[in-house]
Amino acid sequence: MKKKGEVSHNTNGKYIRSLIFGFNDGTVSNLALVAGLSGAMLGNKVVILGGLADMIAGAISMGLGNYIATKSQVEFYRHEYQREKEEIKTLPKLEIKEIEDIYRKKGFRGKELAMVVKRITSNKKRWLNVMMEEEIGMTKRGIENPVAVGLMTFGAFLLAAAIPVIPFFVLPVKEALVLASVTCMSLLFAVGVAKTHYTGRDWLRSGIEMVVIGAIATLASYYLGDFFNNYLTRVL
């Protein structure tokens, strides 16, 4: 229970990266794809098939990629944890010296430094955790669950990538692209605003940043599609 006046910190923020990453990439990449196909003057069927293929392939690729990356980080943490644990057991004097060096750099001196070092090294679990955090730069609290991260990325990408495709089921290509663009830009802005709950950034700047990224990708893809369509028409 939080005491009166105590600041509450959000502990779920470590997973926001996977959700934002999956949603942003799913929205931007598939919107860019359907824009490119639309710019090439291809029909609804081609745009839909291309969008669905990218949605499924991208979600699998992103989910597995994030799972493997996070799993590798967990394995690295465990390896370093065991190494530090063994060094504390077999080379305690050297590890104590490392603690002294760490806290001397933080400004501790004399009796104050000796007291801090003694306090930390009197408990092997605390000692080990300090070594992991200060020397390796990793904490157990900061490690994400690989399965959870993979599923979050997969789900966020799949959901986001479906949004730009839906209008092409019911509208002609040009109108569908306009609706898809407006919808996706609005969602990107909302996601940019929402993530400031965890990042503490200015909401307007964060939202606009997301929209600008999406707009650049969409416009570039559309005009590239248009360019290649005109070029191939002349050549072929």
Short mmCIF file of C-alpha atoms in Angstrom, two decimals:
data_model
loop_
_atom_site.label_atom_id
_atom_site.label_comp_id
_atom_site.label_asym_id
_atom_site.label_seq_id
_atom_site.Cartn_x
_atom_site.Cartn_y
_atom_site.Cartn_z
CA MET A 1 0.00 0.00 0.00
CA LYS A 2 1.28 3.45 -0.94
CA LYS A 3 1.76 5.95 1.85
CA LYS A 4 0.17 9.37 1.65
CA GLY A 5 2.23 11.66 -0.57
CA GLU A 6 4.29 8.80 -2.05
CA VAL A 7 4.68 8.84 -5.82
CA SER A 8 3.33 5.77 -7.61
CA HIS A 9 5.40 4.34 -10.44
CA ASN A 10 3.89 2.31 -13.24
CA THR A 11 5.47 -1.17 -13.32
CA ASN A 12 3.86 -2.26 -16.60
CA GLY A 13 5.78 0.20 -18.75
CA LYS A 14 8.45 -2.32 -19.71
CA TYR A 15 5.93 -4.03 -22.02
CA ILE A 16 4.74 -0.85 -23.70
CA ARG A 17 7.70 -1.03 -26.10
CA SER A 18 6.42 -4.28 -27.60
CA LEU A 19 2.87 -2.98 -27.98
CA ILE A 20 3.93 0.33 -29.51
CA PHE A 21 6.53 -1.38 -31.69
CA GLY A 22 4.04 -3.94 -33.03
CA PHE A 23 1.18 -1.47 -33.50
CA ASN A 24 3.30 1.23 -35.08
CA ASP A 25 5.08 -1.13 -37.45
CA GLY A 26 1.86 -2.91 -38.40
CA THR A 27 0.06 0.34 -39.15
CA VAL A 28 2.88 2.09 -40.98
CA SER A 29 4.19 -0.87 -42.99
CA ASN A 30 0.79 -2.05 -44.22
CA LEU A 31 -0.50 1.45 -44.90
CA ALA A 32 2.68 2.09 -46.88
CA LEU A 33 2.14 -1.18 -48.79
CA VAL A 34 -1.48 -0.49 -49.75
CA ALA A 35 -0.50 3.08 -50.66
CA GLY A 36 2.23 1.78 -52.95
CA LEU A 37 -0.12 -0.70 -54.59
CA SER A 38 -2.76 2.00 -54.95
CA GLY A 39 -0.23 4.38 -56.47
CA ALA A 40 0.59 1.69 -59.03
CA MET A 41 -3.08 1.78 -60.06
CA LEU A 42 -3.71 -1.83 -59.10
CA GLY A 43 -7.22 -3.06 -58.33
CA ASN A 44 -8.87 -3.71 -54.97
CA LYS A 45 -8.25 -7.45 -55.15
CA VAL A 46 -4.50 -7.03 -55.54
CA VAL A 47 -4.34 -4.43 -52.77
CA ILE A 48 -6.35 -6.65 -50.42
CA LEU A 49 -4.27 -9.76 -51.15
CA GLY A 50 -1.04 -7.82 -50.74
CA GLY A 51 -2.25 -6.25 -47.49
CA LEU A 52 -3.41 -9.56 -46.02
CA ALA A 53 -0.13 -11.27 -46.97
CA ASP A 54 1.90 -8.50 -45.33
CA MET A 55 -0.37 -8.56 -42.27
CA ILE A 56 0.14 -12.28 -41.62
CA ALA A 57 3.79 -12.53 -42.62
CA GLY A 58 4.70 -9.34 -40.78
CA ALA A 59 2.93 -10.38 -37.57
CA ILE A 60 4.69 -13.75 -37.53
CA SER A 61 8.06 -12.22 -38.35
CA MET A 62 7.75 -9.43 -35.79
CA GLY A 63 6.42 -11.71 -33.05
CA LEU A 64 9.12 -14.34 -33.50
CA GLY A 65 11.83 -11.73 -33.93
CA ASN A 66 10.93 -9.97 -30.71
CA TYR A 67 10.60 -13.32 -28.91
CA ILE A 68 14.08 -14.42 -29.99
CA ALA A 69 15.64 -11.05 -29.15
CA THR A 70 14.09 -11.00 -25.67
CA LYS A 71 14.96 -14.66 -25.06
CA SER A 72 18.59 -13.90 -25.95
CA GLN A 73 18.56 -11.06 -23.44
CA VAL A 74 17.20 -13.39 -20.74
CA GLU A 75 19.86 -15.99 -21.55
CA PHE A 76 22.57 -13.32 -21.40
CA TYR A 77 21.29 -12.15 -18.01
CA ARG A 78 21.26 -15.69 -16.62
CA HIS A 79 24.76 -16.37 -17.93
CA GLU A 80 26.15 -13.19 -16.39
CA TYR A 81 24.27 -13.84 -13.15
CA GLN A 82 25.86 -17.26 -12.78
CA ARG A 83 29.28 -15.88 -13.67
CA GLU A 84 29.03 -13.11 -11.07
CA LYS A 85 27.73 -15.60 -8.51
CA GLU A 86 30.72 -17.86 -9.11
CA GLU A 87 33.17 -14.96 -8.93
CA ILE A 88 31.72 -13.80 -5.61
CA LYS A 89 32.21 -17.33 -4.33
CA THR A 90 35.73 -17.93 -5.67
CA LEU A 91 37.16 -14.39 -5.88
CA PRO A 92 35.50 -12.46 -3.04
CA LYS A 93 38.38 -10.01 -2.52
CA LEU A 94 38.37 -9.00 -6.17
CA GLU A 95 34.59 -8.56 -6.17
CA ILE A 96 34.76 -6.47 -2.98
CA LYS A 97 37.36 -4.29 -4.70
CA GLU A 98 34.97 -3.86 -7.64
CA ILE A 99 32.21 -2.73 -5.27
CA GLU A 100 34.63 -0.25 -3.70
CA ASP A 101 35.59 1.11 -7.11
CA ILE A 102 31.95 1.46 -8.15
CA TYR A 103 30.95 3.45 -5.07
CA ARG A 104 34.16 5.47 -4.99
CA LYS A 105 33.22 6.73 -8.44
CA LYS A 106 29.82 7.69 -6.99
CA GLY A 107 31.60 9.98 -4.50
CA PHE A 108 31.82 7.79 -1.38
CA ARG A 109 35.05 8.06 0.65
CA GLY A 110 36.62 6.81 3.88
CA LYS A 111 34.34 5.41 6.56
CA GLU A 112 31.25 6.12 4.49
CA LEU A 113 32.63 4.01 1.61
CA ALA A 114 33.66 1.21 3.98
CA MET A 115 30.20 1.18 5.56
CA VAL A 116 28.44 0.98 2.17
CA VAL A 117 30.72 -1.80 0.95
CA LYS A 118 30.27 -3.78 4.17
CA ARG A 119 26.52 -3.34 4.03
CA ILE A 120 26.31 -4.57 0.44
CA THR A 121 28.73 -7.49 0.76
CA SER A 122 27.21 -8.74 4.02
CA ASN A 123 24.35 -10.22 2.01
CA LYS A 124 25.34 -12.30 -1.01
CA LYS A 125 22.01 -11.87 -2.78
CA ARG A 126 22.16 -8.10 -2.38
CA TRP A 127 25.82 -8.15 -3.41
CA LEU A 128 25.01 -10.13 -6.53
CA ASN A 129 22.13 -7.87 -7.49
CA VAL A 130 24.29 -4.76 -7.07
CA MET A 131 27.01 -6.28 -9.26
CA MET A 132 24.46 -7.13 -11.95
CA GLU A 133 22.96 -3.66 -11.90
CA GLU A 134 26.13 -1.61 -11.56
CA GLU A 135 28.65 -3.66 -13.53
CA ILE A 136 26.48 -5.41 -16.15
CA GLY A 137 23.78 -2.74 -16.31
CA MET A 138 20.87 -5.18 -16.03
CA THR A 139 18.22 -5.90 -13.42
CA LYS A 140 15.82 -8.80 -13.12
CA ARG A 141 12.91 -6.37 -12.89
CA GLY A 142 13.80 -4.96 -16.29
CA ILE A 143 13.78 -8.33 -18.04
CA GLU A 144 10.67 -9.03 -20.09
CA ASN A 145 8.97 -12.39 -20.57
CA PRO A 146 9.91 -13.57 -24.11
CA VAL A 147 6.59 -15.35 -24.71
CA ALA A 148 4.56 -12.36 -23.51
CA VAL A 149 6.64 -9.97 -25.61
CA GLY A 150 6.32 -12.16 -28.71
CA LEU A 151 2.55 -12.52 -28.36
CA MET A 152 2.05 -8.81 -27.66
CA THR A 153 4.06 -7.84 -30.72
CA PHE A 154 2.28 -10.41 -32.88
CA GLY A 155 -1.19 -9.34 -31.73
CA ALA A 156 -0.48 -5.61 -31.95
CA PHE A 157 0.96 -5.94 -35.46
CA LEU A 158 -1.89 -8.16 -36.67
CA LEU A 159 -4.56 -5.81 -35.37
CA ALA A 160 -2.87 -2.66 -36.65
CA ALA A 161 -2.02 -4.13 -40.07
CA ALA A 162 -5.66 -5.12 -40.63
CA ILE A 163 -6.88 -1.52 -40.32
CA PRO A 164 -5.46 -0.15 -43.61
CA VAL A 165 -6.83 -3.13 -45.56
CA ILE A 166 -10.47 -3.03 -44.40
CA PRO A 167 -11.58 0.01 -46.50
CA PHE A 168 -10.53 -1.74 -49.71
CA PHE A 169 -13.23 -4.37 -49.15
CA VAL A 170 -16.01 -1.79 -49.47
CA LEU A 171 -14.67 1.24 -51.38
CA PRO A 172 -12.90 1.95 -54.69
CA VAL A 173 -9.11 2.17 -54.45
CA LYS A 174 -8.73 5.96 -54.22
CA GLU A 175 -11.50 6.45 -51.66
CA ALA A 176 -10.31 3.42 -49.70
CA LEU A 177 -6.78 4.81 -49.54
CA VAL A 178 -8.02 8.17 -48.25
CA LEU A 179 -10.13 6.49 -45.55
CA ALA A 180 -7.29 4.12 -44.61
CA SER A 181 -4.84 7.02 -44.38
CA VAL A 182 -7.11 9.20 -42.24
CA THR A 183 -7.97 6.29 -39.93
CA CYS A 184 -4.37 5.16 -39.53
CA MET A 185 -3.04 8.68 -38.95
CA SER A 186 -5.69 9.23 -36.29
CA LEU A 187 -4.76 5.95 -34.59
CA LEU A 188 -1.04 6.72 -34.79
CA PHE A 189 -1.70 10.10 -33.17
CA ALA A 190 -3.76 8.42 -30.43
CA VAL A 191 -1.01 5.86 -29.78
CA GLY A 192 1.57 8.63 -29.63
CA VAL A 193 -0.55 10.45 -27.05
CA ALA A 194 -1.25 7.27 -25.07
CA LYS A 195 2.40 6.30 -24.72
CA THR A 196 3.17 9.59 -22.95
CA HIS A 197 1.50 8.01 -19.91
CA TYR A 198 4.66 5.89 -19.67
CA THR A 199 7.26 8.18 -21.26
CA GLY A 200 6.28 11.49 -19.68
CA ARG A 201 6.77 13.35 -22.98
CA ASP A 202 4.62 16.19 -24.29
CA TRP A 203 1.46 14.54 -25.67
CA LEU A 204 1.10 16.78 -28.71
CA ARG A 205 4.70 16.37 -29.81
CA SER A 206 4.56 12.61 -29.30
CA GLY A 207 1.34 12.30 -31.31
CA ILE A 208 2.59 14.45 -34.17
CA GLU A 209 5.85 12.50 -34.29
CA MET A 210 3.95 9.26 -34.87
CA VAL A 211 1.80 10.86 -37.59
CA VAL A 212 4.81 12.34 -39.40
CA ILE A 213 6.54 8.94 -39.53
CA GLY A 214 3.40 7.31 -40.92
CA ALA A 215 2.81 10.11 -43.43
CA ILE A 216 6.37 9.99 -44.79
CA ALA A 217 6.19 6.23 -45.31
CA THR A 218 2.74 6.44 -46.93
CA LEU A 219 3.52 9.29 -49.32
CA ALA A 220 6.88 7.83 -50.30
CA SER A 221 5.31 4.45 -51.06
CA TYR A 222 2.40 5.94 -53.01
CA TYR A 223 4.58 8.06 -55.28
CA LEU A 224 7.10 5.27 -55.75
CA GLY A 225 4.24 3.00 -56.81
CA ASP A 226 3.01 5.66 -59.20
CA PHE A 227 6.52 6.21 -60.59
CA PHE A 228 7.21 2.53 -61.21
CA ASN A 229 3.79 2.04 -62.76
CA ASN A 230 4.39 4.86 -65.25
CA TYR A 231 7.96 3.73 -65.91
CA LEU A 232 7.02 0.11 -66.57
CA THR A 233 4.11 1.23 -68.75
CA ARG A 234 6.52 3.17 -70.98
CA VAL A 235 9.18 0.44 -71.01
CA LEU A 236 6.90 -2.53 -71.49
#
